[in-house]
Coordinates of C-alpha atoms in Angstrom, one line a residue:
Chain A
M1 CA -2.9 1.4 70.8
S2 CA -3.2 5.1 70.1
K3 CA -5.5 6.2 67.4
T4 CA -4.4 6.5 63.8
Q5 CA -4.4 9.6 61.6
S6 CA -3.5 10.6 58.1
Q7 CA -0.2 12.4 57.4
R8 CA -1.6 13.5 54.0
L9 CA -4.5 15.2 55.6
A10 CA -2.2 16.8 58.1
Y11 CA -0.1 18.1 55.2
G12 CA -3.1 19.7 53.5
E13 CA -4.5 21.2 56.7
E14 CA -1.1 22.6 57.7
L15 CA -0.7 24.2 54.3
V16 CA -4.1 25.9 54.7
A17 CA -3.1 27.1 58.2
L18 CA 0.2 28.5 56.9
G19 CA -1.5 30.1 53.9
A20 CA -3.8 32.0 56.2
D21 CA -0.9 33.9 57.9
N22 CA 1.4 34.2 54.9
R23 CA 0.4 35.5 51.5
D24 CA 3.7 34.3 50.1
I25 CA 2.8 30.6 50.5
V26 CA 2.0 29.1 47.1
V27 CA 1.2 25.5 46.3
L28 CA 1.9 23.5 43.1
E29 CA 0.5 20.1 42.4
A30 CA 0.8 17.6 39.5
D31 CA -2.7 16.1 39.2
L32 CA -2.5 14.3 42.5
G33 CA -4.0 16.9 44.8
K34 CA -6.7 14.7 46.0
S35 CA -4.1 12.1 47.1
T36 CA -1.6 14.4 48.6
M37 CA -4.4 16.5 50.0
S38 CA -3.0 19.8 48.7
C39 CA -6.5 20.1 47.3
L40 CA -7.4 21.6 50.7
F41 CA -5.2 24.6 49.9
Q42 CA -6.9 24.9 46.5
Q43 CA -10.3 25.2 48.2
A44 CA -9.0 27.8 50.6
Y45 CA -6.8 29.9 48.4
P46 CA -7.4 29.1 44.7
D47 CA -5.5 32.1 43.5
R48 CA -2.3 30.7 45.1
Y49 CA -2.7 27.2 44.0
F50 CA -1.3 26.0 40.7
E51 CA -2.5 22.7 39.0
M52 CA 0.6 21.9 36.9
G53 CA -0.8 18.9 35.1
I54 CA 1.1 15.7 34.8
A55 CA 4.4 17.4 34.4
E56 CA 6.5 17.1 37.5
Q57 CA 9.7 18.4 36.0
N58 CA 8.1 21.6 34.9
M59 CA 6.4 21.9 38.3
L60 CA 9.6 21.8 40.3
S61 CA 11.4 24.3 38.0
M62 CA 8.3 26.6 38.1
A63 CA 8.4 26.3 41.9
A64 CA 12.0 27.4 41.7
G65 CA 11.0 30.5 39.7
L66 CA 8.3 31.4 42.2
A67 CA 10.7 30.9 45.1
A68 CA 13.4 33.0 43.4
S69 CA 10.7 35.7 43.4
G70 CA 10.1 35.7 47.1
K71 CA 7.4 33.0 47.4
I72 CA 7.5 29.9 49.6
A73 CA 6.6 27.3 47.1
F74 CA 5.2 23.9 48.3
A75 CA 5.2 21.3 45.5
S76 CA 3.6 18.0 46.2
T77 CA 3.3 14.8 44.3
F78 CA 4.1 11.1 44.8
A79 CA 7.5 10.8 46.3
V80 CA 8.7 8.8 43.3
F81 CA 7.8 11.6 40.9
A82 CA 9.5 14.3 43.0
A83 CA 12.6 12.7 44.3
G84 CA 13.0 10.5 41.2
R85 CA 11.6 12.0 38.1
A86 CA 12.4 15.6 39.0
F87 CA 15.7 14.9 40.7
D88 CA 17.6 17.0 38.1
Q89 CA 15.3 20.0 38.4
I90 CA 15.5 19.8 42.2
R91 CA 19.3 19.6 42.1
Q92 CA 20.1 22.1 39.4
T93 CA 18.0 25.1 40.2
I94 CA 16.3 24.5 43.6
A95 CA 19.2 23.1 45.6
I96 CA 22.2 24.8 43.9
G97 CA 20.2 28.0 44.0
N98 CA 19.3 27.3 47.7
L99 CA 15.7 28.3 46.9
N100 CA 12.6 28.2 49.2
V101 CA 11.0 25.2 47.6
K102 CA 9.4 22.7 49.9
I103 CA 8.8 19.3 48.3
C104 CA 6.3 16.9 49.7
G105 CA 7.0 13.3 48.7
S106 CA 3.7 11.7 49.3
S107 CA 2.6 8.0 49.2
S108 CA 6.3 7.2 49.9
G109 CA 7.9 3.9 50.8
L110 CA 5.7 0.9 50.1
S111 CA 2.5 2.7 51.1
D112 CA 1.2 2.9 47.5
F113 CA 1.0 -0.9 47.8
G114 CA -1.3 -1.7 44.9
D115 CA 0.6 0.3 42.2
G116 CA 3.8 -1.7 42.5
S117 CA 7.4 -1.1 42.1
T118 CA 7.1 1.9 39.7
H119 CA 5.2 3.9 42.4
Q120 CA 6.9 2.7 45.6
T121 CA 9.7 4.9 46.7
I122 CA 12.5 3.1 48.5
E123 CA 15.3 5.5 47.7
D124 CA 14.0 9.1 48.2
V125 CA 15.7 9.7 51.5
A126 CA 19.0 8.7 49.8
T127 CA 18.5 10.8 46.7
M128 CA 17.4 13.9 48.5
S129 CA 20.0 13.6 51.3
V130 CA 22.9 13.5 48.9
I131 CA 22.1 16.9 47.5
P132 CA 23.9 19.8 49.3
N133 CA 21.6 22.5 50.8
M134 CA 18.7 20.1 51.2
T135 CA 16.9 19.4 54.5
V136 CA 15.2 16.0 54.7
L137 CA 12.3 15.4 57.1
T138 CA 10.6 12.1 57.7
P139 CA 7.7 12.8 60.2
C140 CA 6.4 9.7 62.0
D141 CA 2.8 10.7 62.4
A142 CA 0.1 13.3 61.7
A143 CA 1.1 15.7 64.4
E144 CA 4.8 15.6 63.4
T145 CA 3.8 16.1 59.8
R146 CA 2.1 19.4 60.8
Q147 CA 5.2 20.4 62.7
A148 CA 7.5 19.4 59.8
V149 CA 5.4 21.4 57.3
H150 CA 5.4 24.4 59.6
A151 CA 9.2 24.1 60.2
A152 CA 9.8 23.7 56.5
A153 CA 8.1 27.1 55.8
E154 CA 10.4 28.8 58.3
I155 CA 13.7 27.2 57.0
E156 CA 15.6 29.3 54.4
G157 CA 16.3 26.9 51.6
P158 CA 14.9 23.6 50.1
V159 CA 13.2 21.0 52.2
Y160 CA 12.0 17.5 51.3
I161 CA 9.2 16.1 53.5
R162 CA 8.3 12.4 53.3
V163 CA 4.8 11.2 54.1
V164 CA 3.0 7.9 53.6
R165 CA -0.4 7.1 52.2
N166 CA -1.8 4.9 55.0
D167 CA -3.0 6.3 58.3
V168 CA -0.4 6.0 61.1
P169 CA -0.7 5.9 64.9
D170 CA -0.1 9.0 67.0
Y171 CA 3.1 9.2 68.9
I172 CA 3.8 13.0 69.0
S173 CA 1.5 15.4 70.8
E174 CA 0.3 18.4 68.9
G175 CA 1.8 20.6 71.7
D176 CA 5.3 19.1 71.6
T177 CA 8.0 21.3 70.2
F178 CA 9.6 20.2 67.0
E179 CA 13.2 21.0 66.9
L180 CA 14.8 20.8 63.5
G181 CA 17.7 18.4 63.5
K182 CA 16.9 17.0 67.0
M183 CA 16.0 13.3 67.7
R184 CA 13.1 12.6 70.0
V185 CA 13.2 9.8 72.7
L186 CA 9.8 8.3 72.6
K187 CA 10.5 5.6 75.2
D188 CA 13.4 5.3 77.6
G189 CA 15.5 2.2 78.1
N190 CA 18.9 1.1 79.2
D191 CA 20.0 -2.0 77.2
V192 CA 19.5 -1.3 73.6
V193 CA 18.6 1.7 71.4
L194 CA 16.1 1.5 68.5
F195 CA 16.5 4.3 66.1
A196 CA 13.4 4.5 63.9
S197 CA 12.1 6.8 61.2
G198 CA 8.6 7.4 59.8
T199 CA 6.3 4.4 59.8
M200 CA 8.8 2.2 61.5
V201 CA 8.4 4.1 64.8
E202 CA 5.3 2.0 65.3
A203 CA 7.0 -1.4 64.8
S204 CA 9.9 -0.2 67.0
M205 CA 7.6 0.8 69.9
K206 CA 5.9 -2.6 69.7
A207 CA 9.3 -4.3 69.5
A208 CA 10.4 -2.4 72.7
E209 CA 7.3 -3.7 74.5
T210 CA 8.1 -7.3 73.4
L211 CA 11.7 -6.9 74.4
E212 CA 10.7 -5.6 77.8
K213 CA 8.8 -8.8 78.5
D214 CA 12.1 -10.7 77.8
G215 CA 13.9 -8.5 80.3
I216 CA 15.6 -6.3 77.6
S217 CA 15.1 -2.6 78.2
A218 CA 14.9 -0.7 74.9
K219 CA 15.1 3.0 74.2
V220 CA 13.1 4.1 71.1
V221 CA 14.3 7.2 69.3
N222 CA 12.3 8.9 66.6
V223 CA 14.5 10.3 63.9
S224 CA 12.5 12.7 61.8
T225 CA 15.3 15.0 60.6
M226 CA 17.3 12.8 58.3
K227 CA 19.3 15.8 57.2
P228 CA 21.0 17.6 58.8
F229 CA 21.6 14.3 60.7
D230 CA 22.4 14.6 64.4
E231 CA 25.4 12.2 64.6
E232 CA 26.3 13.5 68.0
A233 CA 22.9 12.5 69.3
V234 CA 23.3 8.9 68.0
L235 CA 26.6 8.7 70.0
T236 CA 25.1 10.3 73.1
L237 CA 21.9 8.2 73.1
S238 CA 23.7 5.0 72.6
K239 CA 26.7 5.5 74.8
E240 CA 25.7 2.9 77.4
A241 CA 23.9 0.6 75.0
K242 CA 24.8 -3.0 74.3
A243 CA 23.2 -2.9 70.8
I244 CA 21.7 -0.6 68.3
V245 CA 19.1 -1.5 65.7
T246 CA 17.7 1.0 63.1
A247 CA 14.3 0.6 61.4
E248 CA 13.0 2.4 58.3
E249 CA 10.6 1.9 55.3
H250 CA 13.4 2.6 52.8
S251 CA 16.4 1.0 51.3
Y252 CA 19.2 0.3 53.7
I253 CA 21.4 2.2 51.3
G254 CA 21.5 6.0 52.0
G255 CA 18.8 6.0 54.6
L256 CA 18.7 5.8 58.4
A257 CA 20.8 2.6 58.6
S258 CA 23.6 4.2 56.6
K259 CA 23.4 7.5 58.5
V260 CA 23.5 5.8 61.9
A261 CA 26.4 3.5 60.8
L262 CA 28.3 6.6 59.7
A263 CA 27.7 8.2 63.1
L264 CA 28.9 5.1 64.8
K265 CA 32.2 5.0 62.9
K266 CA 34.3 5.4 66.1
S267 CA 31.8 3.5 68.4
K268 CA 32.2 0.0 69.5
V269 CA 28.5 -0.6 70.0
P270 CA 27.3 -3.3 67.6
M271 CA 24.6 -2.3 65.2
D272 CA 22.1 -3.9 62.8
Y273 CA 19.3 -2.6 60.7
V274 CA 15.8 -3.4 59.5
A275 CA 15.3 -1.9 56.1
I276 CA 14.5 -2.9 52.6
E277 CA 17.3 -4.8 51.0
D278 CA 18.6 -3.8 47.5
K279 CA 15.3 -4.7 45.9
F280 CA 12.3 -3.0 44.3
G281 CA 8.8 -3.2 45.7
Q282 CA 5.8 -5.0 44.1
S283 CA 2.0 -5.0 44.1
A284 CA 0.0 -6.3 47.0
H285 CA -3.5 -5.9 48.4
S286 CA -2.2 -4.2 51.6
V287 CA 0.8 -2.4 52.8
K288 CA 1.1 -4.9 55.7
E289 CA 1.7 -7.8 53.2
L290 CA 4.6 -5.8 51.8
M291 CA 6.0 -4.8 55.2
D292 CA 5.9 -8.5 56.2
H293 CA 7.5 -9.6 53.0
Y294 CA 10.4 -7.1 53.2
G295 CA 10.9 -7.8 56.9
L296 CA 9.8 -4.4 58.1
T297 CA 8.2 -5.9 61.2
E298 CA 8.3 -5.7 65.0
Q299 CA 9.4 -9.4 65.0
N300 CA 12.4 -8.6 62.8
I301 CA 13.5 -5.8 65.0
V302 CA 13.3 -8.1 68.1
A303 CA 15.2 -10.8 66.2
K304 CA 17.9 -8.3 65.1
V305 CA 18.3 -7.0 68.7
K306 CA 18.6 -10.5 70.1
G307 CA 21.1 -11.4 67.4
L308 CA 23.4 -8.7 68.6
L309 CA 23.1 -9.4 72.4
Chain B
M1 CA 17.8 59.7 21.5
G2 CA 16.4 59.2 18.0
R3 CA 15.6 55.7 16.7
Q4 CA 18.7 55.4 14.6
E5 CA 20.9 56.5 17.5
I6 CA 19.3 53.9 19.7
V7 CA 19.9 51.2 17.0
N8 CA 23.5 52.3 16.6
S9 CA 24.2 52.3 20.3
I10 CA 22.8 48.8 20.7
Q11 CA 24.8 47.7 17.7
K12 CA 27.9 49.1 19.2
M13 CA 27.1 47.5 22.6
A14 CA 26.6 44.1 20.9
A15 CA 30.1 44.3 19.4
Q16 CA 31.4 45.3 22.8
L17 CA 29.7 42.3 24.4
R18 CA 31.2 40.0 21.8
K19 CA 34.6 41.6 22.5
D20 CA 34.1 41.0 26.3
V21 CA 33.3 37.3 25.5
V22 CA 36.5 37.0 23.5
L23 CA 38.4 38.6 26.4
M24 CA 36.8 36.2 28.9
I25 CA 37.7 33.1 26.9
G26 CA 41.2 34.4 26.1
G27 CA 43.8 33.0 23.8
D28 CA 45.6 30.7 26.3
G29 CA 43.9 27.5 25.3
H30 CA 40.9 27.7 27.6
V31 CA 37.6 26.6 25.9
G32 CA 34.5 28.7 26.1
H33 CA 31.0 28.8 24.5
L34 CA 31.9 31.4 21.9
G35 CA 29.4 30.4 19.1
G36 CA 26.2 30.4 21.0
S37 CA 27.2 33.5 23.0
C38 CA 27.9 35.5 19.8
S39 CA 24.6 34.4 18.2
S40 CA 22.7 35.9 21.2
A41 CA 24.8 39.1 21.5
D42 CA 22.4 41.4 19.6
I43 CA 19.3 40.3 21.5
V44 CA 21.1 40.4 24.8
A45 CA 22.4 44.0 24.1
A46 CA 18.8 45.1 23.1
L47 CA 17.3 43.6 26.2
Y48 CA 19.9 44.8 28.8
F49 CA 20.6 48.2 27.2
H50 CA 17.3 49.3 25.9
K51 CA 14.3 47.1 26.7
M52 CA 14.4 45.8 30.2
K53 CA 13.6 47.8 33.3
L54 CA 16.7 47.7 35.4
D55 CA 18.5 49.7 38.1
K56 CA 22.2 49.8 37.3
Q57 CA 22.9 50.6 41.0
N58 CA 20.8 47.8 42.3
P59 CA 20.7 44.4 40.6
K60 CA 18.0 43.2 43.0
W61 CA 15.7 46.2 42.5
E62 CA 12.1 45.1 43.1
G63 CA 10.8 46.7 40.0
R64 CA 13.1 45.0 37.6
D65 CA 12.3 42.8 34.6
K66 CA 14.1 39.5 34.6
F67 CA 16.3 37.6 32.2
I68 CA 16.8 33.9 32.2
M69 CA 19.5 32.3 30.0
S70 CA 18.0 28.8 29.6
K71 CA 20.9 27.7 27.4
G72 CA 23.1 28.3 30.4
H73 CA 26.3 27.6 28.5
A74 CA 25.9 31.0 26.8
A75 CA 26.2 32.6 30.3
I76 CA 29.3 34.6 29.2
I77 CA 27.3 36.9 26.9
Q78 CA 25.1 37.6 29.9
Y79 CA 28.2 38.2 32.1
A80 CA 29.4 40.6 29.5
A81 CA 26.2 42.6 29.8
L82 CA 26.2 42.5 33.6
A83 CA 29.8 43.7 33.6
E84 CA 29.0 46.6 31.2
L85 CA 26.1 47.6 33.4
G86 CA 28.5 47.8 36.3
Y87 CA 26.9 45.0 38.4
F88 CA 30.5 44.0 39.1
P89 CA 33.9 45.4 38.2
K90 CA 34.6 44.8 34.6
E91 CA 38.2 43.6 35.2
I92 CA 36.7 40.5 36.8
I93 CA 35.6 39.1 33.4
T94 CA 39.0 37.6 32.7
T95 CA 38.6 35.5 35.9
L96 CA 35.9 33.5 34.1
K97 CA 35.8 29.8 35.3
S98 CA 39.0 30.3 37.3
F99 CA 38.9 28.9 40.9
G100 CA 37.1 31.1 43.2
S101 CA 35.7 33.4 40.5
I102 CA 32.1 34.8 40.7
L103 CA 31.8 33.9 37.0
Q104 CA 31.1 30.2 36.9
G105 CA 30.9 28.0 33.8
H106 CA 27.1 28.2 34.1
P107 CA 24.9 30.9 35.7
D108 CA 24.8 30.9 39.5
R109 CA 22.4 33.3 41.2
N110 CA 24.3 33.1 44.5
K111 CA 27.6 34.0 43.0
T112 CA 27.0 36.5 40.2
P113 CA 25.1 39.8 40.8
G114 CA 22.3 40.0 38.2
V115 CA 21.9 36.3 37.6
E116 CA 18.4 35.3 38.5
A117 CA 18.6 31.5 38.4
N118 CA 20.9 28.5 38.1
T119 CA 20.6 27.0 34.6
G120 CA 22.8 24.6 32.7
S121 CA 20.9 21.4 32.5
L122 CA 19.1 22.3 29.3
G123 CA 15.4 22.7 29.0
Q124 CA 14.6 24.1 32.4
G125 CA 14.9 27.8 32.0
L126 CA 11.5 28.5 30.5
S127 CA 9.8 26.7 33.4
I128 CA 11.8 28.9 35.9
A129 CA 10.9 32.0 33.9
N130 CA 7.2 30.9 34.0
G131 CA 7.4 30.7 37.8
M132 CA 8.9 34.2 37.9
A133 CA 6.3 35.6 35.6
L134 CA 3.5 34.1 37.7
A135 CA 5.0 35.6 40.8
M136 CA 5.0 39.0 39.1
K137 CA 1.3 38.5 38.4
L138 CA 0.6 37.5 42.0
D139 CA 2.4 40.6 43.2
E140 CA 0.6 42.7 40.7
K141 CA 3.8 43.8 39.1
D142 CA 3.9 45.2 35.6
N143 CA 7.1 43.4 34.7
K144 CA 8.3 40.9 32.2
V145 CA 10.5 37.9 32.1
Y146 CA 12.7 37.3 29.0
C147 CA 14.1 33.9 28.4
I148 CA 16.6 32.9 25.8
L149 CA 16.6 29.2 24.6
G150 CA 18.6 27.4 22.0
D151 CA 17.2 25.6 19.0
G152 CA 19.2 22.5 20.0
E153 CA 17.6 22.9 23.4
M154 CA 14.2 22.4 21.7
A155 CA 14.8 18.7 21.9
E156 CA 14.4 18.7 25.7
G157 CA 10.9 17.6 26.6
Q158 CA 10.6 20.0 29.5
V159 CA 10.6 23.0 27.1
W160 CA 7.2 21.8 25.8
E161 CA 5.9 21.2 29.3
A162 CA 6.8 24.8 30.0
A163 CA 5.3 25.9 26.7
M164 CA 2.0 24.2 27.7
A165 CA 2.1 25.7 31.2
A166 CA 2.5 29.2 29.9
K167 CA -0.5 28.9 27.6
N168 CA -2.5 27.2 30.3
F169 CA -1.9 30.0 32.8
K170 CA -2.2 32.7 30.1
I171 CA 1.3 34.0 31.1
D172 CA 1.5 37.0 28.8
N173 CA 4.3 38.7 30.7
I174 CA 6.9 36.2 29.4
V175 CA 8.8 36.4 26.2
A176 CA 10.7 33.4 25.0
I177 CA 13.5 34.0 22.5
V178 CA 14.7 31.0 20.5
D179 CA 18.3 31.7 19.4
K180 CA 18.0 29.7 16.2
N181 CA 21.6 29.4 15.2
K182 CA 21.1 26.1 13.5
L183 CA 24.1 24.3 15.1
Q184 CA 24.3 22.1 18.2
A185 CA 27.5 20.8 19.9
T186 CA 28.2 18.0 17.4
G187 CA 26.9 19.4 14.1
S188 CA 24.0 20.9 12.2
I189 CA 20.6 20.6 13.9
C190 CA 19.0 19.5 10.7
E191 CA 21.4 16.6 10.4
R192 CA 22.0 15.7 14.1
F193 CA 18.5 15.9 15.6
D194 CA 16.0 18.0 13.7
T195 CA 13.9 20.1 16.1
N196 CA 12.2 21.9 13.1
P197 CA 9.7 23.2 12.3
L198 CA 9.7 25.6 15.2
P199 CA 7.1 28.3 14.4
E200 CA 4.4 25.6 13.8
K201 CA 5.2 23.8 17.0
W202 CA 5.1 26.9 19.2
E203 CA 1.9 28.1 17.5
A204 CA 0.3 24.7 18.2
F205 CA 1.3 25.1 21.8
G206 CA -0.7 28.3 22.0
W207 CA 2.1 30.9 21.7
K208 CA 2.1 34.0 19.6
V209 CA 5.0 33.5 17.2
L210 CA 7.2 36.3 15.8
E211 CA 10.1 35.6 13.5
I212 CA 13.1 37.9 13.1
D213 CA 16.6 38.2 11.8
G214 CA 18.3 38.1 15.2
H215 CA 21.2 40.3 14.1
N216 CA 19.0 43.1 12.9
I217 CA 18.5 45.5 15.8
E218 CA 15.5 47.2 14.1
E219 CA 13.7 43.8 13.9
I220 CA 14.7 42.9 17.4
L221 CA 13.3 46.1 18.9
E222 CA 10.1 45.9 16.8
A223 CA 9.5 42.3 18.0
L224 CA 10.1 43.2 21.6
D225 CA 7.7 46.1 21.4
K226 CA 5.2 43.9 19.6
A227 CA 5.4 41.4 22.4
D228 CA 4.2 44.0 24.8
T229 CA 0.9 44.3 22.9
I230 CA 0.1 40.6 23.0
K231 CA -2.3 39.9 25.8
G232 CA -3.7 36.6 27.1
Q233 CA -1.1 34.4 25.6
P234 CA 2.7 34.1 25.8
T235 CA 5.0 35.3 23.0
V236 CA 8.0 33.5 21.4
I237 CA 10.4 35.2 19.1
I238 CA 12.1 32.8 16.7
S239 CA 15.4 34.6 16.2
H240 CA 17.3 33.5 13.1
T241 CA 21.0 33.9 13.9
I242 CA 24.5 32.8 12.9
K243 CA 26.5 30.9 15.4
G244 CA 29.7 32.7 16.1
K245 CA 28.3 35.9 14.5
G246 CA 30.8 38.8 14.3
I247 CA 34.0 36.7 14.4
S248 CA 35.0 35.6 10.9
F249 CA 36.7 32.4 11.7
A250 CA 34.0 31.3 14.2
E251 CA 30.8 32.0 12.1
N252 CA 28.9 28.8 11.4
V253 CA 31.8 26.6 12.7
V254 CA 30.6 23.8 14.9
G255 CA 34.0 23.6 16.7
F256 CA 33.4 27.0 18.3
H257 CA 30.3 25.7 20.2
N258 CA 32.8 25.3 23.0
G259 CA 36.2 25.8 21.5
A260 CA 39.5 27.4 22.3
M261 CA 41.0 30.2 20.2
T262 CA 44.6 30.1 19.2
R263 CA 46.7 33.2 20.2
E264 CA 46.4 34.3 16.6
Q265 CA 42.6 33.8 16.4
Y266 CA 42.2 35.7 19.7
G267 CA 44.1 38.6 18.1
I268 CA 42.0 38.5 14.9
A269 CA 38.8 38.4 16.9
L270 CA 39.7 41.4 19.0
Q271 CA 40.8 43.3 15.9
E272 CA 37.5 42.6 14.0
L273 CA 35.4 43.5 17.0
D274 CA 37.4 46.7 17.7
A275 CA 36.8 47.7 14.1
E276 CA 33.1 47.0 14.5
I277 CA 32.9 49.1 17.7
E278 CA 34.9 51.9 15.9
K279 CA 32.2 52.1 13.2
Y280 CA 29.8 53.5 15.7
N281 CA 32.1 56.0 17.4

């Protein structure tokens, strides 16, 4: 298996790289800089870093004010406190105003395993996607996180970037070009298509290997732009397929499963999903325990594929 | 212009802005936030037609001071000022809230020239204003941000997050103005949800507190000038006002928080305000 790296570290390092070239980059944080790794920016450019205290709503609205004044404002905190707690601030001023605020939802999904349901974010892709003007990015590894952060700075308007707490295996090369809105085929295959986002790229790649042994050729597609969602690509990539399975560390409502299902509204290719059912998370001693419990596994992807064939 | 002339011209403009507000709401049964717009009229007139650095020809002039209407429902008093400045043709004001109009029910920075931020969900404007004031400091601009809040709005927790942030970052280029008109949508603030005492709260949050009669132009100008001299901490002006000020049947009447005028009331309001404007001609 390829080596693993931290998306959080990638986020912090890319902020520093962006800040070197562009004085308009400012960073806001709500007392979680050592977790989100925005602290790296603080060390590099303390005059453009704002510790906002434990007050996420004020942080997002202040980011809006900075962005309305020509700054590119990155605001990071745990995903649940951005996409949940500060939803109204994001919607009212940032999104309606189409302002250059880039929100990093860190420790997303089940990755904050110990802290339990209050801190595990299973609905952020849905809540951010439903807001007009918002771009939603779910990078699958460290390199893609760098690319997403870089792209976010260049996009005019608000962006939500979802990263996890645990280290994740490398799938994207640093040199690969990140095209906003484009899906990336990580492994080719003829029989079935696995659409995966974020951490579930790993399980999907492993599932594809297992399926290969059973004579089933699986294409694995990494979906890292959840909005704007490339419905056309879903249709094109799955044209000849006998089955489609989606995989995501998120509720099945409003995330990848929902988006692919909508794209397939006129397709006859059968589809199933691996996602969190309509349930909250809970505490555990490892993210793996939770992934297993909620069925976010390679085995479940294989089973769903076979169930459709 | 001498001091008295300045005061008179602002007084006259405030009456004109109130008249514009009445014209915007009209007498055809449409509702509008008459009360809270009229209570803010004098301070808005003083800001836009005396205090703030603006370029009438260019709403986006880089050297401008900024204004945020945190109580976004009172947008119409700001629209009146923007129209009088010539940021858009004045005849547009009667299109308020009609389909396709640039004048939305709440402020929209992408639709209305001169509007700096989208507000409407109460309690967020001071945070936005903080961000703008910080940006001015980063850009080494000698500008100010003025933010009007309501006393009912003081119930929103985010106001106090913003108050703490302004103190924390020593944002001394922001002036918050609390339009203390003592009424909220469903009744008297004292009886419905008491946000008092305000001066003590703001002081405890690290702000320099000034208190004025918000319909006395002399006091408004004095407080705005005084705010310029306060360094190292933010300033709040608690502005004691009357909701619906300047329109006899609307003063202190809860129903005109967001009410409709009858055809007759519409006529009376215009008559009263025309008489007020005439006083300064």
